[in-house]
Every structure is written in C-alpha cells, then in structure tokens.
Short mmCIF file of C-alpha atoms in Angstrom, two decimals:
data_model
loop_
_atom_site.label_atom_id
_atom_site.label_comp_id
_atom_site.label_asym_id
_atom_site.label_seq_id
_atom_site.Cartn_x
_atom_site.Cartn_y
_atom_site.Cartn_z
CA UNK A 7 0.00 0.00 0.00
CA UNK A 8 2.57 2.40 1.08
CA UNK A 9 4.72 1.60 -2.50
CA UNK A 10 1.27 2.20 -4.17
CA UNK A 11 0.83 5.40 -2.61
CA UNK A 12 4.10 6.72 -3.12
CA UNK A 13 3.84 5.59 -6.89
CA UNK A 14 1.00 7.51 -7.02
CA UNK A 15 2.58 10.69 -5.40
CA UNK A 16 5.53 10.38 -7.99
CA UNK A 17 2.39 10.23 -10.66
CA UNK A 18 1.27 13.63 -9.56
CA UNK A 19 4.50 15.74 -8.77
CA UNK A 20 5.58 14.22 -12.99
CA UNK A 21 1.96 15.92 -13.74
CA UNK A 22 2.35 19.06 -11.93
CA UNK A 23 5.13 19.82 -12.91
CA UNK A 24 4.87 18.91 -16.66
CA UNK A 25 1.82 21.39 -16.31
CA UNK A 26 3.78 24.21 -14.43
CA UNK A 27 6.22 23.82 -17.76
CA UNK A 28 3.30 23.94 -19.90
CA UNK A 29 2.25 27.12 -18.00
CA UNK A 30 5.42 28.40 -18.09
CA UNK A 31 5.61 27.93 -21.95
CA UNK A 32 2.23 29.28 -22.70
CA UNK A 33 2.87 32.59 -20.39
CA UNK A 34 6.25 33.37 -22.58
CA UNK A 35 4.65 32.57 -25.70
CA UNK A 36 2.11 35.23 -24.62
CA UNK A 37 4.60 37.56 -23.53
CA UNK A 38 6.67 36.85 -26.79
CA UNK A 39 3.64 37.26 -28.72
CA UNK A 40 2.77 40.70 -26.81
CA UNK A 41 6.10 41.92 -26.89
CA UNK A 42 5.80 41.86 -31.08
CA UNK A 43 2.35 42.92 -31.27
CA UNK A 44 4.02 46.09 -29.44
CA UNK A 45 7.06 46.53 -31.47
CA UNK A 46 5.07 46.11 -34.80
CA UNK A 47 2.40 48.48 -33.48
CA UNK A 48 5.14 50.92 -32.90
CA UNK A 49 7.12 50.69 -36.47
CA UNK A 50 3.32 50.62 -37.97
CA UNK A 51 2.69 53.71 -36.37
CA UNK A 52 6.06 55.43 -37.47
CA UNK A 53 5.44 53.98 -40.91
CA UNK A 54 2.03 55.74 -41.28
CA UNK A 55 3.47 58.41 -39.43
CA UNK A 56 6.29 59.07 -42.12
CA UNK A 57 3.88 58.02 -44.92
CA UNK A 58 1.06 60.41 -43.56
CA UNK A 59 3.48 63.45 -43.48
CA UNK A 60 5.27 62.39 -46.79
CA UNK A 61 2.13 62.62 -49.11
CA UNK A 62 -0.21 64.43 -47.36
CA UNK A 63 0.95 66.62 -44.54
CA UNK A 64 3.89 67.56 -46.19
CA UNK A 65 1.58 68.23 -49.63
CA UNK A 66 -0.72 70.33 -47.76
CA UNK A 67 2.17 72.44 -46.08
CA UNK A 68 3.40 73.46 -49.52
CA UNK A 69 -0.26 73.93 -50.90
CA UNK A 70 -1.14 76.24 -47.81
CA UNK A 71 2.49 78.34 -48.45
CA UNK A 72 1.72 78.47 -51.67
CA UNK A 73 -2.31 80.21 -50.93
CA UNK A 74 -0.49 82.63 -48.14
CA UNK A 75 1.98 83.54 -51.01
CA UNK A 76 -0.39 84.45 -53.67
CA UNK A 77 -2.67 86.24 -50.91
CA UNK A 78 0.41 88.31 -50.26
CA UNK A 79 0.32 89.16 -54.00
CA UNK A 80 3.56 87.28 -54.70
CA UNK A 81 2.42 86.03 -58.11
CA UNK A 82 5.80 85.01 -58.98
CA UNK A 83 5.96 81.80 -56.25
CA UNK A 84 5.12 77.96 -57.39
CA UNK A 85 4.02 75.35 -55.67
CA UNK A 86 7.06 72.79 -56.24
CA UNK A 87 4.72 69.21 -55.56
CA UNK A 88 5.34 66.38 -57.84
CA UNK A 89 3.41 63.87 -56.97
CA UNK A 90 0.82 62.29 -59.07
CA UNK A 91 -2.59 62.36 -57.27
CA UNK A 92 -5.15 64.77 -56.32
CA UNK A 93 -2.91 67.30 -54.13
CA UNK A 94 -0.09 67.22 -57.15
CA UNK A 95 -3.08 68.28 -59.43
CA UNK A 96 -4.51 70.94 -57.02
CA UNK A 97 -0.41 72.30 -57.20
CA UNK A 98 -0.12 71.90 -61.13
CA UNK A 99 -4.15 73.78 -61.18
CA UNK A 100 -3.06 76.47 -59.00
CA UNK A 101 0.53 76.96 -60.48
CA UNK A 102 -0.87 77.49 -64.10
CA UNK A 103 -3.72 79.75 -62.50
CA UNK A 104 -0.84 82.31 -60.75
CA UNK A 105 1.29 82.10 -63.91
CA UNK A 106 -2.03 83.38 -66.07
CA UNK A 107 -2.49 86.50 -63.35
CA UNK A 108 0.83 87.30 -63.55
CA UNK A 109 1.06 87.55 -66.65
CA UNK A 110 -2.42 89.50 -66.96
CA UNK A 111 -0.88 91.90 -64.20
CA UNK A 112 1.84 92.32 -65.89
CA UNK A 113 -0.13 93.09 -68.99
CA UNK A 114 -2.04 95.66 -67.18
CA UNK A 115 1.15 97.41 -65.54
CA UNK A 116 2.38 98.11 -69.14
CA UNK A 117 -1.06 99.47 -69.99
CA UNK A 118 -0.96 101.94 -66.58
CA UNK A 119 2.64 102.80 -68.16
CA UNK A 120 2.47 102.90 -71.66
CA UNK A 121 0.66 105.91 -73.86
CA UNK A 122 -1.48 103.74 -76.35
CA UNK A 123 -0.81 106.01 -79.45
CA UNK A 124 2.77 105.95 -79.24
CA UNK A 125 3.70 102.88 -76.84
CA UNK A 126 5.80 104.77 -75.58
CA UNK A 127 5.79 105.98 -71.52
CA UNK A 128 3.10 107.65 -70.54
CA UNK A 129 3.93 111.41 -68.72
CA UNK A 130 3.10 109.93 -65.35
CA UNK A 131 5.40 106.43 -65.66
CA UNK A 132 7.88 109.12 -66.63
CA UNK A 133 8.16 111.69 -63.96
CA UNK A 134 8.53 108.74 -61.48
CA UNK A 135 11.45 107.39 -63.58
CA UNK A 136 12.96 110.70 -64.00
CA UNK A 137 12.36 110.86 -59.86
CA UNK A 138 14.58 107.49 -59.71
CA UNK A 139 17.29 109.04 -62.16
CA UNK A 140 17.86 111.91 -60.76
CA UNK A 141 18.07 110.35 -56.93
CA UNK A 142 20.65 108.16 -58.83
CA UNK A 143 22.36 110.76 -60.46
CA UNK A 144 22.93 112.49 -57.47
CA UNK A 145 24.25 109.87 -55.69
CA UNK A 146 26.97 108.55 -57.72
CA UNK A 147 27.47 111.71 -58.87
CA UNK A 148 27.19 110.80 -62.77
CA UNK A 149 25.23 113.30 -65.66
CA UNK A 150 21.90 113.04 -66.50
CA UNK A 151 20.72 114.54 -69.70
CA UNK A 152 17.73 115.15 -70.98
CA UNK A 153 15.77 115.64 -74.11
CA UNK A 154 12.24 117.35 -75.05
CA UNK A 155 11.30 117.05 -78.75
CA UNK A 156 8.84 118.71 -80.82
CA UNK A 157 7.42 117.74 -83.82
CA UNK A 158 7.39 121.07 -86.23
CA UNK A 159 4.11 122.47 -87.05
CA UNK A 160 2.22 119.72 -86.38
CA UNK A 161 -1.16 121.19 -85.59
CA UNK A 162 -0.97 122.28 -89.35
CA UNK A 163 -0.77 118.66 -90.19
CA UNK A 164 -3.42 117.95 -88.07
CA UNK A 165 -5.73 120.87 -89.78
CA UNK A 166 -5.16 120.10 -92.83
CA UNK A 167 -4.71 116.45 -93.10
CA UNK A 168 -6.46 115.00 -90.48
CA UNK A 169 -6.00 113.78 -86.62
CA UNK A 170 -5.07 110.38 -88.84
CA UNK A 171 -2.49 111.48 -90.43
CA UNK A 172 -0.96 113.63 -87.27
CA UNK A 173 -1.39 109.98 -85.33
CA UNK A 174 0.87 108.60 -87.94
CA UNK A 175 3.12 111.05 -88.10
CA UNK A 176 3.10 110.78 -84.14
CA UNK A 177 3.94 107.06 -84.43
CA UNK A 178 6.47 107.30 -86.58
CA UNK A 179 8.61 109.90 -85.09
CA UNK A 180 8.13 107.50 -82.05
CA UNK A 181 9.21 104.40 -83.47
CA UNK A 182 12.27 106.20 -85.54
CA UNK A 183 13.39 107.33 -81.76
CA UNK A 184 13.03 104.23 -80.05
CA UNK A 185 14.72 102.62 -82.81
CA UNK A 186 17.86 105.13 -82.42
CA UNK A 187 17.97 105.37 -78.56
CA UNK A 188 20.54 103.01 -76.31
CA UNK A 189 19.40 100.32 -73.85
CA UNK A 190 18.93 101.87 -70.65
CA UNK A 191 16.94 105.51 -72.27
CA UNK A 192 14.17 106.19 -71.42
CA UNK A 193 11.67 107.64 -74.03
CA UNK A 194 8.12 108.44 -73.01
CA UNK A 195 5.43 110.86 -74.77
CA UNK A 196 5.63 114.00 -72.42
CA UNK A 197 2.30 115.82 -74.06
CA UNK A 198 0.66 115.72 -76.87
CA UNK A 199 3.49 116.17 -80.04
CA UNK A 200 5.75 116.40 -77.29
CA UNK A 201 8.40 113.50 -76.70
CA UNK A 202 10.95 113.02 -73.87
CA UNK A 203 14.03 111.00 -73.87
CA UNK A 204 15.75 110.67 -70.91
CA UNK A 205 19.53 110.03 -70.98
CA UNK A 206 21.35 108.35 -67.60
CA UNK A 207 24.72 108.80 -67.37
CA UNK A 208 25.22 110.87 -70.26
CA UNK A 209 27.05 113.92 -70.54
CA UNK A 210 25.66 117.30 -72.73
CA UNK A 211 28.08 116.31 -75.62
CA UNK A 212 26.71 112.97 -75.98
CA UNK A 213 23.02 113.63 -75.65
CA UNK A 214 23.64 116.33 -78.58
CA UNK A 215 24.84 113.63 -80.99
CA UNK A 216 22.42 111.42 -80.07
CA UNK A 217 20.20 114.52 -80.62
CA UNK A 218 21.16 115.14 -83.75
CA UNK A 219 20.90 111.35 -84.92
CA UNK A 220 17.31 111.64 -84.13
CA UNK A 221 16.69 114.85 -86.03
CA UNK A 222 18.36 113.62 -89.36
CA UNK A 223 17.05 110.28 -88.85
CA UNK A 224 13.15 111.76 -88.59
CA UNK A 225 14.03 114.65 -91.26
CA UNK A 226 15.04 112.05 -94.00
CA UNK A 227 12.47 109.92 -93.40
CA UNK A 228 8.98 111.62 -94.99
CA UNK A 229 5.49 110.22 -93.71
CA UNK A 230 3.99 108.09 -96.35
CA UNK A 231 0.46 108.89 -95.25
CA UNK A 232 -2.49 106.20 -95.83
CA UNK A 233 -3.99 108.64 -98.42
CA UNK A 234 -1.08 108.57 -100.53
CA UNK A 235 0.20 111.70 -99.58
CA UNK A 236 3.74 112.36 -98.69
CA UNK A 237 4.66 114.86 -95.30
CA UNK A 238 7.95 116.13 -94.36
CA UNK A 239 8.83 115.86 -90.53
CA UNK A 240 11.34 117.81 -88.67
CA UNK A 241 11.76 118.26 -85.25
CA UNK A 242 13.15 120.97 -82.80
CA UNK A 243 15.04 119.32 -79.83
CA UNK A 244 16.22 121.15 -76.29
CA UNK A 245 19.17 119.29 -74.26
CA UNK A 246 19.56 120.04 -70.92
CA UNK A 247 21.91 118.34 -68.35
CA UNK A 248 22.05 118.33 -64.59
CA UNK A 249 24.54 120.93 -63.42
CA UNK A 250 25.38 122.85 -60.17
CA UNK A 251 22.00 124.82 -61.30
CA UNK A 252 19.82 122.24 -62.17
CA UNK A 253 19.08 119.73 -59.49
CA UNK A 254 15.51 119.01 -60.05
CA UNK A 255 13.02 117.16 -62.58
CA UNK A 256 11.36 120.42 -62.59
CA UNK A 257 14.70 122.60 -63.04
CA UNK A 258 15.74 119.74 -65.70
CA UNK A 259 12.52 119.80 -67.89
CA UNK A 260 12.19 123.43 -67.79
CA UNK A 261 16.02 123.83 -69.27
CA UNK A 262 15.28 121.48 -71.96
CA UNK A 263 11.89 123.09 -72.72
CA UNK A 264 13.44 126.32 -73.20
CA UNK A 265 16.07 125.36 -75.16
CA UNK A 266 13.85 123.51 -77.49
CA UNK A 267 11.62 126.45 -78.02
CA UNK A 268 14.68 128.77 -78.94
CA UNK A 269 14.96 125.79 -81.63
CA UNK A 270 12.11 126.76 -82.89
CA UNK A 271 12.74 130.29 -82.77
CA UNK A 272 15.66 130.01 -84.44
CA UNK A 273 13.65 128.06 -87.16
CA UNK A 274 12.78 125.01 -86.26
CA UNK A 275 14.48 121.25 -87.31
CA UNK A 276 17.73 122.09 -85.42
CA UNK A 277 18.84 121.11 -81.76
CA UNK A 278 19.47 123.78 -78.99
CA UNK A 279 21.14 122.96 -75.84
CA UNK A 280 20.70 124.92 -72.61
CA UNK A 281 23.53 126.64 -70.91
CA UNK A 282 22.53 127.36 -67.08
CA UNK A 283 26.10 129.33 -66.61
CA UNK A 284 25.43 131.49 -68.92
CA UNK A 285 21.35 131.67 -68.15
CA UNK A 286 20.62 130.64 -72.00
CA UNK A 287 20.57 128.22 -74.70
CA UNK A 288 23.54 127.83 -76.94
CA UNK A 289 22.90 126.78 -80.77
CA UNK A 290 24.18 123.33 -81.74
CA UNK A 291 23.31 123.01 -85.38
CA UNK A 292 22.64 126.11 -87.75
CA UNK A 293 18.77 125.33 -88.82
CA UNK A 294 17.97 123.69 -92.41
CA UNK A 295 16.18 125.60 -94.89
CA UNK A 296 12.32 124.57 -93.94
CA UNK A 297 9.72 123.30 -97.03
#
C-alpha cells in the first residue's frame, strides 16, 4: 500500500510539474507574442506616421504656403509638388492659375505705363522714372541729360490732313526714336506732339549727338500717309543736363523746354542745348532751310 501510494505521489508531482512547464511555456509565448504585437504596433505607427506626413501633410504644407503667397500678392511663387494624385493636381491647377495672373498683371502694368498712341511711356510712368534718375544721379554723382522734342508744325498737319495722319506722323517719329535710342533711355510721350528722352549717365556732348541722330534720322524719313500723300517731318530738340543749377526734374525739364523752343525760334528742325552758366541756350546746329 505504502509503494502504491508513493507511486502515485511520484504520478502527480511528474503531472504538476509537466503542467507548471506547460504554463510556463504558454505565459512566454504570450509575452513573446505581446512583446511583437508592441514593437510592430510601434514601427506601424512610425510607418504611417512618415507616410502620412510624406504625401499628405507635407503636400498640404506646400499647398497652404503656396495660398499665403499668392494672398500676399507674390504672383511670382510655385508650388514645387510632384506627386501624381489629387494634391499634385490641385499644385499643377493652382501653379498654371498664378502664372495666367501674372502675366495678366503684368499686362495691365504696361497698360498703366504705356501711352497707347505711341507705346511709348506715358507722362506719369515718366516723372517717377525721372524721380529714380535723378536720386541716382545724385548719388553717384554721374550726368543726366535730358531731351524734349517737338514735332514742327504739327497742328498744321493735323488741320489740314487730319488727326489720322498727325497719329501717324506721331507714331512714326516715335518708333524712328526708339529705334535710335541706347538700352537703358528712357523715351516716353511727355504731351501731346511732345516727346521726352531721358539720358542716364550721359554727358551734354553725348546727348547732342544722339540729338542730332534723331533729327536727321526723322528729317530724311517723310510720312507716307495712308492717303497717298507724302509729309515732311522735322523736329526741334532742347538738351539740358544736370549741373550745379539744375538739381531738379522740374529745373531739368524746364532747361530742356526752353532750349527747345529757342529751336524753334531760331527756325525750327535744329537742336538747342541749354547753358545754365550762362542763363541761355547755346545753338548746336545752324537750322535747315524749312519746305
């Protein structure tokens, strides 16, 4: 009996214990199996984490840069996304929709600047510009020069041939000077048959030759007008220059204007300069005979 019973107590420690090692087993397994389940929760969350910021937060951080941008009026900014889905459309959409307002602002600009007879500068895009010259002028100390140009007796065109033909005539003298000027001048239409050319950095000798170009150039050149008829053009230029004397736009224009209307007195298609030490204009060019 006693062998029995200790056979049989031998029986159960083997079976408790094999189950405490099954136990054992089953409670690392579940800790193994927990302890992954973690870890891959944790690199699945970083992966969607990087993958969420990489196409979308990231896309919608550039979009939203790009809105504030164009709100600020900078028309000029893109949206660089390239990525092929709805948010890289959105970008391409709203790229192509700034590049169309800037260029229609920029289209508009030139029409606020530009005189639409002449295409020239208008008097108001001028008289900044000639603000900006003349601040530059002064400070690097370097000539500015000047030129006001009038197109000789050309109400009498107008009276007798027509507001037409004096808008041709208006265009071509235009285009011949714009043709002849340097990079850099600055030509606007100053008042009606009036033209300006402003000259940076140019001394009084050179804005006479170029002054004289301009005359000879317009003077050989007849108006073929749309009617057939044939019109002679001359023109009676002042140069004026910034001096010790002549400081500002207003000083600058009003030398040029009266030199260019002692052209005319002394009979028109000829170039005067003005001469603030002397308190007059100086003839350049000895007048041709007029038709």
């Amino acid at each position: 009996s006693i062998d029995t019973l200790y056979e049989a107590h031998n029986v159960r420690i083997a079976d408790t214990s094999r189950t405490r090692h099954e136990t054992n087993v089953r409670d690392r397994t579940t800790m193994i199996l927990t302890a992954v389940s973690f870890l891959g929760g944790i690199v699945f969350f970083f992966f969607a984490s990087f993958v969420l910021a990489r196409h979308i937060i990231r896309p919608l951080r550039q979009l939203r840069n790009g809105v504030l941008h164009f709100g600020a009026g900078d028309l000029s900014y893109r949206i660089d996304l390239q990525v092929e889905n709805e948010l890289g459309d959105l970008a391409r959409g709203i790229n192509t929709m700034a590049e169309q307002l800037e260029q229609d602002q920029i289209a508009l600009e030139e029409l606020a600047v530009r005189d639409s007879l002449t295409d020239l500068y208008n008097r108001r895009e001028f008289e900044r510009l000639l603000a900006e010259e003349l601040h530059r002028a002064a400070r690097y100390r370097h000539p500015l020069s000047l030129l006001l140009i009038d197109i000789d007796k050309f109400k009498g065109i107008n009276d007798s041939l027509g507001h037409r033909v004096g808008d041709q005539a208006l265009r071509q003298v235009s285009g011949a000077i714009r043709d002849i000027s340097r990079k850099g001048d600055i030509v606007a239409r100053y008042g009606g048959d009036e033209l300006a050319v402003l000259l940076p950095e140019t001394p009084m000798e050179d804005a006479v030759v170029l002054a004289e170009r301009i005359r000879r150039m317009v003077s050989n050149q007849p108006l073929e007008a749309d009617d057939g008829k044939t019109v002679d053009l001359t023109l009676s230029i002042g140069v004026a220059m910034t001096s010790g004397e002549i400081t500002t736009g207003d000083a600058l224009v009003d030398a040029a204007d009266q030199a260019m209307y002692a052209a005319k007195a002394a009979g028109r298609n000829c170039v005067r300069r003005a001469d603030p030490s002397v308190g007059a204009s100086r003839q350049t060019h000895l007048p041709m005979s007029m038709p």
